[in-house]
Amino acid sequence: MMKTIQFPKKEDWGELLKRPTRTFKDIETTVDDIFKNIQQGGDQAVLKYTSMFDGVDLKSFEVSAEEIDQAQSQVSDPLKSAIQLAKSNIHKFHEAQKTEPVKVETQPGVTCWQAKKPIQKVGLYIPGGTAPLFSTILMLAVPAKIAGCSEIVLCTPPDKLGKINPVTLYTAQLCGIDKVFKVGGIQAIGAMTFGTETIPKVYKIFGPGNQYVTVAKQVATTFDVAIDMPAGPSELLVVADETANPEFVASDLLSQAEHGFDSQVVLVSTDEPMIDKVKVAIENQLKELPRKEMAAKAIENSKFVLVKDQSSALELIDFYGPEHFIISTKNDDYYVENINNAGSVFIGKYTPESAGDYASGTNHTLPTNGYAKQYSGVNLDSFNKAITYQKITEEGIRNIGEAVELMAEAEGLQAHKNAMTLRRNEVENK
Amino acid sequence: MMKTIQFPKKEDWGELLKRPTRTFKDIETTVDDIFKNIQQGGDQAVLKYTSMFDGVDLKSFEVSAEEIDQAQSQVSDPLKSAIQLAKSNIHKFHEAQKTEPVKVETQPGVTCWQAKKPIQKVGLYIPGGTAPLFSTILMLAVPAKIAGCSEIVLCTPPDKLGKINPVTLYTAQLCGIDKVFKVGGIQAIGAMTFGTETIPKVYKIFGPGNQYVTVAKQVATTFDVAIDMPAGPSELLVVADETANPEFVASDLLSQAEHGFDSQVVLVSTDEPMIDKVKVAIENQLKELPRKEMAAKAIENSKFVLVKDQSSALELIDFYGPEHFIISTKNDDYYVENINNAGSVFIGKYTPESAGDYASGTNHTLPTNGYAKQYSGVNLDSFNKAITYQKITEEGIRNIGEAVELMAEAEGLQAHKNAMTLRRNEVENK
């Protein structure tokens, strides 16, 4: 296991860095079926699926004020402080992403501008289970609030007792989300797509999930709902040279590996002894991990790639387009300045991925599966849309009127031309 | 025909403003089939489909230097000037959308930033036919160039003689696109999705098209390619009170109607006599239009809605979320300031939609089908993705290290915690 690939040829990169493909056709049928029933049956259908998949018969999805109060007392003070610190940093970084309207007079009398407006209704999906991803609430709710989304709905699955993890409830309340529903899986995505008597329909759905949630989100896009981005297994690529700390590198690779069997872990190095040292460190650290089976399996599928110099390293990394990209070399700036395809970049030995996963301020909802080539991670604009405006005066009509007529005519659109001709005539006859 | 709907109740808005639904399941099978053949057969498969669908046997897809030279001489000087003027305005408005990196020290020693990088490979699809939409080349190629996309591919179908319209070629050359291919329809989208011997694979596909192209773009998103936005029939909503010019309003409604049978045309007014005057003007102007059959059909399906005041009007318009929204009232600012859901807004009597379609500077690739609620029209950022970066110092580790550990532990992710613990230990032992 943990074989090093030495100086791979460019034509082999595709095969070498292939991501696991997942076929979803069978799940799609299930999703279609559940969606149809939710569209028709509303709350009752959602309750039925909650009983079926989560093993609990609920009377109501809504989290009560009492449950929220209880949650407050069940979360330790140090954890509350940690969550507040993380929230504050995430707020600072996303608040700074606000933009002023862009206004340009393109020609005298022709004023064009662009302004961002919040997506009014958004839905956040937070997976449940024994390790609830409350950090994802911060990553989604904080920018949604800054953008000014007026309706924020959160769905998360109940446990077998019909409860939500208290840290999840605490974090939701801290973020000012007052619509929390105990609904998970395909039925949660369906409920937010169509709306039910209790759960509002939203315009865009955010958040991670298992393969069922992933497919449900894909299907939701065929029903006038947008999603944050297509999802795939999480992945990390580290570039390290002889100056890196092999223990740190090993810990970063393992922190990715513990996410799941299909996590992608890649080490690229210009230094063969460093690769060997990292492998030894992985073996040692792995023994101590509670999720060691999962991590060991992911490490088995991981790639250790030796390249001849930093430019080969960069080219290979850009080809891969990692979700998380850690740089630990003597020349970090080279990679920072030249990388084109990555979700989030972690620079230097004191910047582990876990810092960005929780508390530094950057968002952890990032493009996987090579989507960093064309998608941004979640950011403030994920909760906005840009609207353009224009206002033309008589002078503006004089300046662009003829051009519009000529182009409309050349495209064979006579009514488009006529709309301008009528204005031109009035302006000329004044 | 052209019945006015008076003071519709809110519960009826959904039915009243329903857009035509299109089912694509049968087309999807065709697309799947063609995509599979292109993926396997490359250029030869594309040539086969070009022969089948465009009725021409090509030896090569590539546009020759000779053809480009010829095109130069076939476009009139006034049209060239018009296109150059439009390009200049579009350039000014999209250039102004550039943003500086956002950099924040969220806590001492924790620096986070966000920077935009161009999507390296983009594909532009331009429909062909007798009325080639060369204006769309400006709308897509100009921002792609400003963003810095390094590979821009343009596909457009050949006519029966194997030629591309000279205005299309002229505009492409003016925009600096050197990879123009004579490929249309599903096979063009497939070729840009998978790449062939001749046509490069791209990361994101832009541009309008008929229902085959629309479905092909949807299917492309399941193969790691992003698209500009989901498409639907074009639409226009005008709000006009007693101060509007009914001839102008009629001309705007008709310019939308001439796009196709399924174009959506809506007039909302607080003034019943104005609605009647607009109807008369439509009847008169319609007679003069070469595409009058198409326009008449779309006008038949159009809606004339009388509302009691501007706040009802606004609420109804926001509910609809029009692609194009023209405001011609005595209180335009009310709508400008309060509208939440629209693709592009045209303000005042001298601002016809056709100005924005061609030459004012705004983009004409806009969200239809109510997608204005959650999607932006094409803009500079459509050709970028945002990457985040972070760098943490020893001081930063001291400031956020414990919070990261506590949160990772609470989420049950021990290796995430360990990656931070190793750094904290080193920093503390210094």
JSON list of C-alpha atoms in Angstrom, two decimals, chain A residues 3-104:
[
{"chain": "A", "resi": 3, "resn": "LYS", "atom": "CA", "xyz": [2.96, 3.17, -3.45]},
{"chain": "A", "resi": 4, "resn": "THR", "atom": "CA", "xyz": [4.76, 6.23, -4.82]},
{"chain": "A", "resi": 5, "resn": "ILE", "atom": "CA", "xyz": [4.18, 7.09, -8.45]},
{"chain": "A", "resi": 6, "resn": "GLN", "atom": "CA", "xyz": [7.38, 8.47, -9.89]},
{"chain": "A", "resi": 7, "resn": "PHE", "atom": "CA", "xyz": [7.41, 11.17, -12.53]},
{"chain": "A", "resi": 8, "resn": "PRO", "atom": "CA", "xyz": [4.16, 10.20, -14.23]},
{"chain": "A", "resi": 9, "resn": "LYS", "atom": "CA", "xyz": [3.84, 11.16, -17.89]},
{"chain": "A", "resi": 10, "resn": "LYS", "atom": "CA", "xyz": [1.25, 13.77, -18.77]},
{"chain": "A", "resi": 11, "resn": "GLU", "atom": "CA", "xyz": [-0.80, 11.34, -20.83]},
{"chain": "A", "resi": 12, "resn": "ASP", "atom": "CA", "xyz": [-1.22, 9.17, -17.73]},
{"chain": "A", "resi": 13, "resn": "TRP", "atom": "CA", "xyz": [-2.46, 11.95, -15.41]},
{"chain": "A", "resi": 14, "resn": "GLY", "atom": "CA", "xyz": [-6.09, 11.39, -16.29]},
{"chain": "A", "resi": 15, "resn": "GLU", "atom": "CA", "xyz": [-5.98, 7.72, -15.28]},
{"chain": "A", "resi": 16, "resn": "LEU", "atom": "CA", "xyz": [-3.75, 8.35, -12.28]},
{"chain": "A", "resi": 17, "resn": "LEU", "atom": "CA", "xyz": [-5.89, 11.09, -10.77]},
{"chain": "A", "resi": 18, "resn": "LYS", "atom": "CA", "xyz": [-9.22, 9.59, -11.74]},
{"chain": "A", "resi": 19, "resn": "ARG", "atom": "CA", "xyz": [-11.93, 10.21, -9.21]},
{"chain": "A", "resi": 20, "resn": "PRO", "atom": "CA", "xyz": [-14.38, 7.47, -8.25]},
{"chain": "A", "resi": 21, "resn": "THR", "atom": "CA", "xyz": [-17.38, 7.60, -10.54]},
{"chain": "A", "resi": 22, "resn": "ARG", "atom": "CA", "xyz": [-20.75, 7.07, -8.99]},
{"chain": "A", "resi": 23, "resn": "THR", "atom": "CA", "xyz": [-23.81, 6.08, -10.93]},
{"chain": "A", "resi": 24, "resn": "PHE", "atom": "CA", "xyz": [-27.02, 7.40, -9.60]},
{"chain": "A", "resi": 25, "resn": "LYS", "atom": "CA", "xyz": [-29.59, 6.02, -12.03]},
{"chain": "A", "resi": 26, "resn": "ASP", "atom": "CA", "xyz": [-31.11, 3.62, -9.48]},
{"chain": "A", "resi": 27, "resn": "ILE", "atom": "CA", "xyz": [-31.32, 6.30, -6.78]},
{"chain": "A", "resi": 28, "resn": "GLU", "atom": "CA", "xyz": [-32.92, 8.66, -9.30]},
{"chain": "A", "resi": 29, "resn": "THR", "atom": "CA", "xyz": [-35.97, 6.42, -9.60]},
{"chain": "A", "resi": 30, "resn": "THR", "atom": "CA", "xyz": [-36.39, 6.45, -5.82]},
{"chain": "A", "resi": 31, "resn": "VAL", "atom": "CA", "xyz": [-36.06, 10.23, -5.76]},
{"chain": "A", "resi": 32, "resn": "ASP", "atom": "CA", "xyz": [-38.61, 10.69, -8.56]},
{"chain": "A", "resi": 33, "resn": "ASP", "atom": "CA", "xyz": [-41.05, 8.54, -6.64]},
{"chain": "A", "resi": 34, "resn": "ILE", "atom": "CA", "xyz": [-40.59, 10.29, -3.30]},
{"chain": "A", "resi": 35, "resn": "PHE", "atom": "CA", "xyz": [-40.75, 13.74, -4.92]},
{"chain": "A", "resi": 36, "resn": "LYS", "atom": "CA", "xyz": [-44.03, 12.88, -6.63]},
{"chain": "A", "resi": 37, "resn": "ASN", "atom": "CA", "xyz": [-45.55, 11.73, -3.37]},
{"chain": "A", "resi": 38, "resn": "ILE", "atom": "CA", "xyz": [-44.37, 14.83, -1.49]},
{"chain": "A", "resi": 39, "resn": "GLN", "atom": "CA", "xyz": [-45.66, 17.11, -4.24]},
{"chain": "A", "resi": 40, "resn": "GLN", "atom": "CA", "xyz": [-49.07, 15.48, -3.88]},
{"chain": "A", "resi": 41, "resn": "GLY", "atom": "CA", "xyz": [-49.17, 14.48, -0.23]},
{"chain": "A", "resi": 42, "resn": "GLY", "atom": "CA", "xyz": [-47.32, 17.31, 1.48]},
{"chain": "A", "resi": 43, "resn": "ASP", "atom": "CA", "xyz": [-46.70, 16.96, 5.21]},
{"chain": "A", "resi": 44, "resn": "GLN", "atom": "CA", "xyz": [-48.32, 13.51, 5.43]},
{"chain": "A", "resi": 45, "resn": "ALA", "atom": "CA", "xyz": [-45.96, 12.12, 2.81]},
{"chain": "A", "resi": 46, "resn": "VAL", "atom": "CA", "xyz": [-42.96, 13.67, 4.56]},
{"chain": "A", "resi": 47, "resn": "LEU", "atom": "CA", "xyz": [-44.06, 12.12, 7.88]},
{"chain": "A", "resi": 48, "resn": "LYS", "atom": "CA", "xyz": [-44.42, 8.75, 6.19]},
{"chain": "A", "resi": 49, "resn": "TYR", "atom": "CA", "xyz": [-40.87, 8.86, 4.79]},
{"chain": "A", "resi": 50, "resn": "THR", "atom": "CA", "xyz": [-39.49, 10.08, 8.11]},
{"chain": "A", "resi": 51, "resn": "SER", "atom": "CA", "xyz": [-41.02, 7.06, 9.76]},
{"chain": "A", "resi": 52, "resn": "MET", "atom": "CA", "xyz": [-39.68, 4.80, 7.02]},
{"chain": "A", "resi": 53, "resn": "PHE", "atom": "CA", "xyz": [-36.11, 6.13, 6.76]},
{"chain": "A", "resi": 54, "resn": "ASP", "atom": "CA", "xyz": [-35.39, 7.69, 10.15]},
{"chain": "A", "resi": 55, "resn": "GLY", "atom": "CA", "xyz": [-37.36, 5.15, 12.15]},
{"chain": "A", "resi": 56, "resn": "VAL", "atom": "CA", "xyz": [-39.35, 7.68, 14.15]},
{"chain": "A", "resi": 57, "resn": "ASP", "atom": "CA", "xyz": [-43.03, 8.67, 14.07]},
{"chain": "A", "resi": 58, "resn": "LEU", "atom": "CA", "xyz": [-43.25, 12.41, 14.51]},
{"chain": "A", "resi": 59, "resn": "LYS", "atom": "CA", "xyz": [-46.40, 14.41, 15.16]},
{"chain": "A", "resi": 60, "resn": "SER", "atom": "CA", "xyz": [-44.76, 17.59, 13.96]},
{"chain": "A", "resi": 61, "resn": "PHE", "atom": "CA", "xyz": [-41.51, 18.50, 12.20]},
{"chain": "A", "resi": 62, "resn": "GLU", "atom": "CA", "xyz": [-41.13, 21.78, 13.94]},
{"chain": "A", "resi": 63, "resn": "VAL", "atom": "CA", "xyz": [-38.59, 22.21, 16.67]},
{"chain": "A", "resi": 64, "resn": "SER", "atom": "CA", "xyz": [-40.28, 23.62, 19.75]},
{"chain": "A", "resi": 65, "resn": "ALA", "atom": "CA", "xyz": [-39.13, 26.61, 21.77]},
{"chain": "A", "resi": 66, "resn": "GLU", "atom": "CA", "xyz": [-38.65, 24.19, 24.66]},
{"chain": "A", "resi": 67, "resn": "GLU", "atom": "CA", "xyz": [-36.25, 22.03, 22.66]},
{"chain": "A", "resi": 68, "resn": "ILE", "atom": "CA", "xyz": [-34.23, 25.09, 21.74]},
{"chain": "A", "resi": 69, "resn": "ASP", "atom": "CA", "xyz": [-34.05, 26.17, 25.38]},
{"chain": "A", "resi": 70, "resn": "GLN", "atom": "CA", "xyz": [-32.93, 22.71, 26.41]},
{"chain": "A", "resi": 71, "resn": "ALA", "atom": "CA", "xyz": [-30.23, 22.69, 23.75]},
{"chain": "A", "resi": 72, "resn": "GLN", "atom": "CA", "xyz": [-28.77, 25.88, 25.25]},
{"chain": "A", "resi": 73, "resn": "SER", "atom": "CA", "xyz": [-28.08, 24.09, 28.49]},
{"chain": "A", "resi": 74, "resn": "GLN", "atom": "CA", "xyz": [-26.75, 20.93, 26.86]},
{"chain": "A", "resi": 75, "resn": "VAL", "atom": "CA", "xyz": [-23.84, 22.56, 25.06]},
{"chain": "A", "resi": 76, "resn": "SER", "atom": "CA", "xyz": [-20.71, 23.19, 27.09]},
{"chain": "A", "resi": 77, "resn": "ASP", "atom": "CA", "xyz": [-19.49, 26.74, 27.56]},
{"chain": "A", "resi": 78, "resn": "PRO", "atom": "CA", "xyz": [-16.09, 26.14, 25.91]},
{"chain": "A", "resi": 79, "resn": "LEU", "atom": "CA", "xyz": [-17.82, 24.70, 22.83]},
{"chain": "A", "resi": 80, "resn": "LYS", "atom": "CA", "xyz": [-20.22, 27.65, 22.75]},
{"chain": "A", "resi": 81, "resn": "SER", "atom": "CA", "xyz": [-17.27, 30.04, 22.83]},
{"chain": "A", "resi": 82, "resn": "ALA", "atom": "CA", "xyz": [-15.54, 28.11, 20.06]},
{"chain": "A", "resi": 83, "resn": "ILE", "atom": "CA", "xyz": [-18.65, 28.29, 17.88]},
{"chain": "A", "resi": 84, "resn": "GLN", "atom": "CA", "xyz": [-19.01, 32.01, 18.59]},
{"chain": "A", "resi": 85, "resn": "LEU", "atom": "CA", "xyz": [-15.39, 32.64, 17.66]},
{"chain": "A", "resi": 86, "resn": "ALA", "atom": "CA", "xyz": [-15.81, 30.71, 14.42]},
{"chain": "A", "resi": 87, "resn": "LYS", "atom": "CA", "xyz": [-19.02, 32.57, 13.64]},
{"chain": "A", "resi": 88, "resn": "SER", "atom": "CA", "xyz": [-17.33, 35.90, 14.20]},
{"chain": "A", "resi": 89, "resn": "ASN", "atom": "CA", "xyz": [-14.47, 35.07, 11.81]},
{"chain": "A", "resi": 90, "resn": "ILE", "atom": "CA", "xyz": [-16.80, 33.66, 9.15]},
{"chain": "A", "resi": 91, "resn": "HIS", "atom": "CA", "xyz": [-18.90, 36.80, 9.49]},
{"chain": "A", "resi": 92, "resn": "LYS", "atom": "CA", "xyz": [-15.90, 39.11, 9.02]},
{"chain": "A", "resi": 93, "resn": "PHE", "atom": "CA", "xyz": [-14.69, 37.33, 5.91]},
{"chain": "A", "resi": 94, "resn": "HIS", "atom": "CA", "xyz": [-18.10, 37.08, 4.23]},
{"chain": "A", "resi": 95, "resn": "GLU", "atom": "CA", "xyz": [-19.15, 40.60, 5.21]},
{"chain": "A", "resi": 96, "resn": "ALA", "atom": "CA", "xyz": [-16.03, 41.85, 3.42]},
{"chain": "A", "resi": 97, "resn": "GLN", "atom": "CA", "xyz": [-17.33, 40.23, 0.23]},
{"chain": "A", "resi": 98, "resn": "LYS", "atom": "CA", "xyz": [-20.15, 42.76, -0.05]},
{"chain": "A", "resi": 99, "resn": "THR", "atom": "CA", "xyz": [-19.97, 44.77, -3.26]},
{"chain": "A", "resi": 100, "resn": "GLU", "atom": "CA", "xyz": [-21.24, 48.20, -4.20]},
{"chain": "A", "resi": 101, "resn": "PRO", "atom": "CA", "xyz": [-23.46, 48.53, -7.26]},
{"chain": "A", "resi": 102, "resn": "VAL", "atom": "CA", "xyz": [-21.44, 48.97, -10.48]},
{"chain": "A", "resi": 103, "resn": "LYS", "atom": "CA", "xyz": [-22.64, 51.99, -12.44]},
{"chain": "A", "resi": 104, "resn": "VAL", "atom": "CA", "xyz": [-21.32, 53.10, -15.82]}
]
